[in-house]
Coordinates of C-alpha atoms in Angstrom, one line a residue:
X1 CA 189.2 105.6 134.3
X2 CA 187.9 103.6 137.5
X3 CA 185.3 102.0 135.6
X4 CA 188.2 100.8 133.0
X5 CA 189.9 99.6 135.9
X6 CA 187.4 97.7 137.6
X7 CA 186.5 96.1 134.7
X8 CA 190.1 95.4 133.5
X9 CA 190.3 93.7 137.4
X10 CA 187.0 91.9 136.9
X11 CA 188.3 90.0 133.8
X12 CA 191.6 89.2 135.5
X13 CA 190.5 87.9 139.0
X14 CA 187.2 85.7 138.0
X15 CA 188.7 83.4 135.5
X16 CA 191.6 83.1 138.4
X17 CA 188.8 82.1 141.2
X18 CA 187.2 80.1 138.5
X19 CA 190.2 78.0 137.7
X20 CA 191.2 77.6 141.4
X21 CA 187.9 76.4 142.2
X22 CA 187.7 73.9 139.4
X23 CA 191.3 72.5 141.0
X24 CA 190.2 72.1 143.9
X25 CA 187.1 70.1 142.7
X26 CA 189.4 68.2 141.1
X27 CA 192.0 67.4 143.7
X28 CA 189.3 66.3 146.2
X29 CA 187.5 63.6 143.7
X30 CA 190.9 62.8 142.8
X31 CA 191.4 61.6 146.5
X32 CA 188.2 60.2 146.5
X33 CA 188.4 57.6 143.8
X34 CA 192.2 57.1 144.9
X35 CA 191.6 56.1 148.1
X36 CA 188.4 53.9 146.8
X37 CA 190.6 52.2 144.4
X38 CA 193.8 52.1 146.8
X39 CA 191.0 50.0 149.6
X40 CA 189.8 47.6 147.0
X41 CA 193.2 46.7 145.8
X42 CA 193.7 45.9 149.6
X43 CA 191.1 43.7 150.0
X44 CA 191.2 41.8 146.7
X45 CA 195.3 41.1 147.8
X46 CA 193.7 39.5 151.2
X47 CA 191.4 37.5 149.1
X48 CA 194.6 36.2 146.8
X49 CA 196.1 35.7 149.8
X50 CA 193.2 33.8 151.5
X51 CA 192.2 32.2 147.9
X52 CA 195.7 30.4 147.7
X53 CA 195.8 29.6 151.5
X54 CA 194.9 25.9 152.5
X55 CA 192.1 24.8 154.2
X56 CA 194.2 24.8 157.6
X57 CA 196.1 27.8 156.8
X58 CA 192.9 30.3 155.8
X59 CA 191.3 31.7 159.6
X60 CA 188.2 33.7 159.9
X61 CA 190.7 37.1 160.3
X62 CA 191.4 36.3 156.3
X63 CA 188.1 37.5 155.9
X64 CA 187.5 40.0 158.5
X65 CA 190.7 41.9 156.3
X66 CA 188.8 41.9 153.3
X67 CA 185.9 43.0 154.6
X68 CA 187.2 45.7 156.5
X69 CA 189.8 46.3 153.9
X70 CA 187.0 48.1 151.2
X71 CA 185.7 51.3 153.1
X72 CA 182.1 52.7 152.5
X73 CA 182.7 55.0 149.7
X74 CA 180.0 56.8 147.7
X75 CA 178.6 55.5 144.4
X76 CA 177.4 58.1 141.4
X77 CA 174.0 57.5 140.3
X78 CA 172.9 54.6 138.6
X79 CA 172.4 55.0 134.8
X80 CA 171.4 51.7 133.4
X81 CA 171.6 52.8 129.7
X82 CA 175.3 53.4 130.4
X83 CA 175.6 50.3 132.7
X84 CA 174.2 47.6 130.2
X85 CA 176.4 49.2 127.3
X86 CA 179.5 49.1 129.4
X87 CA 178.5 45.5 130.8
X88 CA 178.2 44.7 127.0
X89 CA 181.8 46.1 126.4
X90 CA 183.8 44.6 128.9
X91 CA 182.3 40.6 127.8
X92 CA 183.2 41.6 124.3
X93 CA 186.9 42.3 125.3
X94 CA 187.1 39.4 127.2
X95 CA 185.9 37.4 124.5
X96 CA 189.3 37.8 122.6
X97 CA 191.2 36.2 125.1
X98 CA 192.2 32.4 126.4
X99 CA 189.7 30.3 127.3
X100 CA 186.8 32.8 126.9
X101 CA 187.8 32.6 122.7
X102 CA 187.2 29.1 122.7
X103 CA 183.9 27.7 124.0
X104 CA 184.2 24.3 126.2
X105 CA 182.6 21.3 125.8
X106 CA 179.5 21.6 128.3
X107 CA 175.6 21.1 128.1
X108 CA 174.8 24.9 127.2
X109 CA 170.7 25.6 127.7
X110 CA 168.3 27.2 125.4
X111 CA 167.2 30.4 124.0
X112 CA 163.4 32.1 123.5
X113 CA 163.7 33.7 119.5
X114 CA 161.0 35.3 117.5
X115 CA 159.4 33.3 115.3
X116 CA 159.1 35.9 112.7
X117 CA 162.0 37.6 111.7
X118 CA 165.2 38.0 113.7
X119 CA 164.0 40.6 116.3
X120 CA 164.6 39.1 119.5
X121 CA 166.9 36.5 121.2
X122 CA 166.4 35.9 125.1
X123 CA 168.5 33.6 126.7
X124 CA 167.0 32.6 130.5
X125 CA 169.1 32.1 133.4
X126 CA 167.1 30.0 136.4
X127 CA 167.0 32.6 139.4
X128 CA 168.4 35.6 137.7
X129 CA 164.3 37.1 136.8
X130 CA 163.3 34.2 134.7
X131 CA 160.0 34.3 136.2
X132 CA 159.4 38.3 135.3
X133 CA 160.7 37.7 131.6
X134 CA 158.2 34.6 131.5
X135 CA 155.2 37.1 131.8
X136 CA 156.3 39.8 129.9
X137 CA 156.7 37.7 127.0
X138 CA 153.5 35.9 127.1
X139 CA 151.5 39.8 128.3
X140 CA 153.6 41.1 125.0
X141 CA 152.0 39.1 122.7
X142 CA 148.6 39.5 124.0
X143 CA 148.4 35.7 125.4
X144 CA 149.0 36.0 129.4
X145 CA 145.8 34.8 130.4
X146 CA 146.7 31.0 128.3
X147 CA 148.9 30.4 131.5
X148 CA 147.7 30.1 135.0
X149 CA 151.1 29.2 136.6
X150 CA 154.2 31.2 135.0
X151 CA 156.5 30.0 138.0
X152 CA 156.0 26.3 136.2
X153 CA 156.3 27.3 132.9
X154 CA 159.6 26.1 131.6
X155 CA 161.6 24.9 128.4
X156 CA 159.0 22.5 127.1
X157 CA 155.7 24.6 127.7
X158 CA 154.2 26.1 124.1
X159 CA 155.9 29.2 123.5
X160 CA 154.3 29.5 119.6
X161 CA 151.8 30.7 121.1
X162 CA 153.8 34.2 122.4
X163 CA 155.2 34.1 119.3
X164 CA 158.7 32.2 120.3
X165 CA 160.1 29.3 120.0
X166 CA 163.2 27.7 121.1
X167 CA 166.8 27.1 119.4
X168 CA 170.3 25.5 121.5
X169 CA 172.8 27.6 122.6
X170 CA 175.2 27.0 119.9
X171 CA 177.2 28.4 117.3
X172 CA 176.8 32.6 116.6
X173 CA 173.1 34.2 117.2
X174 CA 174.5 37.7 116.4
X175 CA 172.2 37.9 113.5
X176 CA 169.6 38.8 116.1
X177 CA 168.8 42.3 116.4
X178 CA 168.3 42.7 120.3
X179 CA 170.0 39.7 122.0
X180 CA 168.9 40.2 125.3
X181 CA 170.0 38.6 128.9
X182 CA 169.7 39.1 132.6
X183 CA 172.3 37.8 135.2
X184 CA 172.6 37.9 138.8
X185 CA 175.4 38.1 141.8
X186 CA 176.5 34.5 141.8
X187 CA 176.5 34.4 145.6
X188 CA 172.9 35.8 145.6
X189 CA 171.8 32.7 142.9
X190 CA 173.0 30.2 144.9
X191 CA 171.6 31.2 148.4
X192 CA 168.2 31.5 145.8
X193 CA 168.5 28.2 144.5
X194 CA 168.8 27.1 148.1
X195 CA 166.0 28.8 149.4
X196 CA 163.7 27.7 146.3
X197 CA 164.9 24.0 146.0
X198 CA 165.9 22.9 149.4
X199 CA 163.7 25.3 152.3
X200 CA 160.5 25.2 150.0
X201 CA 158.1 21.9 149.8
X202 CA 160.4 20.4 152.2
X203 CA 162.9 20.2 150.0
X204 CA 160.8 18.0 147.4
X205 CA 163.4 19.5 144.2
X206 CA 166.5 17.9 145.2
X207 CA 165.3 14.4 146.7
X208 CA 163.3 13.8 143.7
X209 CA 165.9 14.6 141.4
X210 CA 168.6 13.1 143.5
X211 CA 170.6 16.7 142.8
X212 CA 173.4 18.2 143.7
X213 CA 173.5 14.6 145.8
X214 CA 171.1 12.2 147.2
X215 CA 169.0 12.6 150.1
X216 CA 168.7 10.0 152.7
X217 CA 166.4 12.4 155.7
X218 CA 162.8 12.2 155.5
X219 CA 160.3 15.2 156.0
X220 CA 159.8 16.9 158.0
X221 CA 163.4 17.0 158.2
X222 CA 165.7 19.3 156.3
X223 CA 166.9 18.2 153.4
X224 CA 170.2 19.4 153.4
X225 CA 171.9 22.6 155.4
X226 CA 173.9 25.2 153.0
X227 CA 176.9 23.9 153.8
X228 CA 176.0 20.2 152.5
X229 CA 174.2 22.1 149.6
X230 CA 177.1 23.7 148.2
X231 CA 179.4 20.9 149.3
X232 CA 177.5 19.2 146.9
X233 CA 177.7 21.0 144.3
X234 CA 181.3 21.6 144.5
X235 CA 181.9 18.2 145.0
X236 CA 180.0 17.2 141.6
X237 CA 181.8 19.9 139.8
X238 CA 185.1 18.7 140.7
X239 CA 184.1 15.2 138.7
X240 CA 184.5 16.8 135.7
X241 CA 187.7 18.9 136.8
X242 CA 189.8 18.7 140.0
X243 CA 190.5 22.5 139.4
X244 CA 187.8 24.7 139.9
X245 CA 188.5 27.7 138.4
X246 CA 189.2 26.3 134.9
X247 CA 186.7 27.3 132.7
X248 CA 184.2 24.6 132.0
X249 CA 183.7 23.2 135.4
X250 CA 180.7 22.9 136.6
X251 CA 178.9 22.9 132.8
X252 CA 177.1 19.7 133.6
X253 CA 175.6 21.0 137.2
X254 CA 171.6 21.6 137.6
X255 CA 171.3 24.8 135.3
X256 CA 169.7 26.0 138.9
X257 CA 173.0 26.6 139.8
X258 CA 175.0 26.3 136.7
X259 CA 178.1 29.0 136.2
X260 CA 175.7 31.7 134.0
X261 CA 178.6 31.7 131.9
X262 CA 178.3 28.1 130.7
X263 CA 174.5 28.1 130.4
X264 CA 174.5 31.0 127.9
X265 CA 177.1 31.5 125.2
X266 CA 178.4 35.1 126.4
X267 CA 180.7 35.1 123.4
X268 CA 179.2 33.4 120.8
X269 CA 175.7 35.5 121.3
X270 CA 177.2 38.9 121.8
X271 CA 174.8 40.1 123.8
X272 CA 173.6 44.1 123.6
X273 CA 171.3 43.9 126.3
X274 CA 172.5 42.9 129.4
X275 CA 171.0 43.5 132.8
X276 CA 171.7 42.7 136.4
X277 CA 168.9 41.6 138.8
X278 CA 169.9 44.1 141.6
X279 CA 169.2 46.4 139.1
X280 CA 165.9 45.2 138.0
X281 CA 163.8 48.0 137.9
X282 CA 166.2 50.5 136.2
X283 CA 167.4 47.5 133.4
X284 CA 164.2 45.9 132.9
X285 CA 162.7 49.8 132.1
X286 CA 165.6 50.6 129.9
X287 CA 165.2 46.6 128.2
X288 CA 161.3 47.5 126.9
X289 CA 162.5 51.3 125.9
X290 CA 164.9 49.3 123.8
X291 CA 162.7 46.4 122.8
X292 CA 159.4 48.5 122.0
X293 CA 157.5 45.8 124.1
X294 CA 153.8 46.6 124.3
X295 CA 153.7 45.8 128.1
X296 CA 154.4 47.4 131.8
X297 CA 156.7 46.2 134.5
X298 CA 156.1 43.7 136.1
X299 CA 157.9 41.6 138.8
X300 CA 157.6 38.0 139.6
X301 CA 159.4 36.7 143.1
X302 CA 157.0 33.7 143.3
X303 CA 160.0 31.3 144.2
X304 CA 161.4 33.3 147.4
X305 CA 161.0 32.5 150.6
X306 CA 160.4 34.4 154.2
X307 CA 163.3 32.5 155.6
X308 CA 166.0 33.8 153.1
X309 CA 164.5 37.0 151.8
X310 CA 165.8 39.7 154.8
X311 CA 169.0 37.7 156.0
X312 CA 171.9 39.2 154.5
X313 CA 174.5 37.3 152.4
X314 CA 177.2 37.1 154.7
X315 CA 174.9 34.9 157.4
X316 CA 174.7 32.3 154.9
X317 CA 178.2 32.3 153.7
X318 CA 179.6 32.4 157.3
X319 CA 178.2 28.9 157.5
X320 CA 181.3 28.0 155.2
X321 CA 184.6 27.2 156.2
X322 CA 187.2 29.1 154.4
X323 CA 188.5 26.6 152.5
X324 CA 184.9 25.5 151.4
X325 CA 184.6 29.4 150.7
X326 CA 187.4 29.6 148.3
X327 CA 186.5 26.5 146.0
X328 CA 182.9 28.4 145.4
X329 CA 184.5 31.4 144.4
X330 CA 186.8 29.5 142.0
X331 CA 183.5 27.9 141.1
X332 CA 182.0 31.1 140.1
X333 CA 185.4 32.8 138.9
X334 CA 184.0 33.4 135.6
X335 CA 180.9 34.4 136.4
X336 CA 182.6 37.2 138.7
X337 CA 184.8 38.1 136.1
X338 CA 182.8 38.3 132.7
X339 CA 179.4 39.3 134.2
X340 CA 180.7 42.2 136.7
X341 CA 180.4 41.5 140.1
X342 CA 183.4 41.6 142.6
X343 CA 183.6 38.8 144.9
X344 CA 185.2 40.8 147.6
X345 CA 182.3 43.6 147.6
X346 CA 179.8 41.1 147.5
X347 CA 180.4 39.8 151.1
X348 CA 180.5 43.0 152.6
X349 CA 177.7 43.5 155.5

């Protein structure tokens, strides 16, 4: 009879402590991921709220509040299977909607194809691991040691001899089995771009091709600080449209610092594969799994520099007034929006 009973008891109380424990699991990452989304709401109201300021209005305590308004909060573990796939997803829902539907009238780049077949389309974006991709192309078809400077080799350099050759980025490519593309934190391209075509050779990039604007300083002096650099730019964007954030601006800039979006045709293209550059390792593995690509990993960071590469984001972009600050981010609006990074996070020390 006590046996009965205990047993009767057993099956009674353990399914009871086993639902109350799975409640309380529950209630606590219910907290978690409410108070995480509650502090980024915050902060991306301050930056509406600093976005639609005026130059005069906006004060460096607009950004202190979105800064401190997204609190350290733990992330799960990276899984870049899952992460290119949703990445994938979220372009291809916003490729149904106004203006993303229609493509604008800009001077879209190039892409790398197979030759043979319909296996692969790769559509390069300057500073977002063009360099790396350069290589494994060339290593995957056996012909790496034809090229004795990948950092120089570019649109026109003789890519039938990996196999590839080059098409324009227009009209649908989806007939392409693996359409493959790698993008990067707009903010991070740009201080890139600076670093590779302003600090290095004295700056020899953007007085010889007069670009974003002309130089008049000789060497040894600098070319141009970041705030004239991206002045610059935003300055030859807004020839094409007064309003930044339409999208379309800026499809005529250096494709150095081109809105990704406008040098590859996100919609059109339908890309499966695509990875971030913070993420290299992990998407870059996952993109040969994918690919079958006869080669190893293999990083390329020939164009950094000392003098950019350990200084965290926010030094450069506290350079900027705020007003300055919000036409980049209009800039780059699409790029923050269809490629998924979050402007406010992105600052963040």
């Amino acid at each position: 009879m006590s046996r009965f009973k205990g047993s009767y008891i057993c099956r009674i109380l353990l399914p009871l402590a086993l639902f109350w424990l799975v409640m309380l699991l529950f209630q606590r990452n219910y907290k978690f991921e409410r108070n995480k989304d509650e502090s980024i709401k915050l902060g991306r109201q301050h930056l509406h709220k600093f976005n639609s300021k005026s130059t005069t209005e906006a004060t460096s305590l607009d950004l202190m509040l979105i800064m401190k308004s997204v609190g350290s909060t733990k992330t799960p573990k990276y899984n870049a299977t899952q992460a290119m796939l949703e990445r994938s997803r979220a372009v291809q829902r916003f490729c149904y909607e106004r203006p993303y539907n229609k493509p604008p009238r800009v001077s879209y780049g190039k892409s790398l194809v197979s030759m043979k077949g319909e296996r692969l389309l790769y559509c390069p974006i300057p500073k977002a691991g063009w360099s790396t991709w350069k290589r494994l192309l060339y290593r995957d078809a056996g012909v790496e040691h034809l090229v004795k400077d990948f950092a120089h080799l570019g649109y026109e350099s003789e890519w039938h001899k990996a196999g590839l050759k080059l098409i324009n980025n227009k009209g649908v490519t989806t007939n392409f089995q693996h359409r493959v593309v790698f993008v990067r934190n707009p903010y991070e391209r740009l201080v890139s771009a600076y670093s590779d075509k302003v600090l290095k050779n004295q700056g020899n990039y953007v007085r010889v091709m007069k670009t974003p604007c002309r130089v008049t300083n000789q060497p040894p002096a600098l070319a141009l600080t970041f705030q004239q650099f991206v002045q610059c730019i935003v300055q030859n964007a807004k020839r094409h449209s007064k309003d930044l954030s339409v999208f379309g601006t800026g499809g005529f800039l250096d494709f150095h610092w081109k809105p990704q979006t406008l040098g590859c045709q996100f919609c059109q293209s339908n890309f499966n594969i695509i990875g971030h550059l913070e993420h290299m390792d992990e998407d870059l593995t996952e993109a040969l799994k994918v690919l079958h690509m006869n080669t190893t990993l293999v990083k390329d960071n020939v164009s950094s520099t000392n003098k950019t590469k350990d200084l965290p984001l926010s030094y450069w972009y506290n350079q900027l007034d705020t007003g300055l600050l919000s036409e980049i981010t209009q800039l780059y609006s699409h790029d923050f929006k269809l490629l998924g990074y979050d402007p406010v996070t992105s600052l963040l020390p």
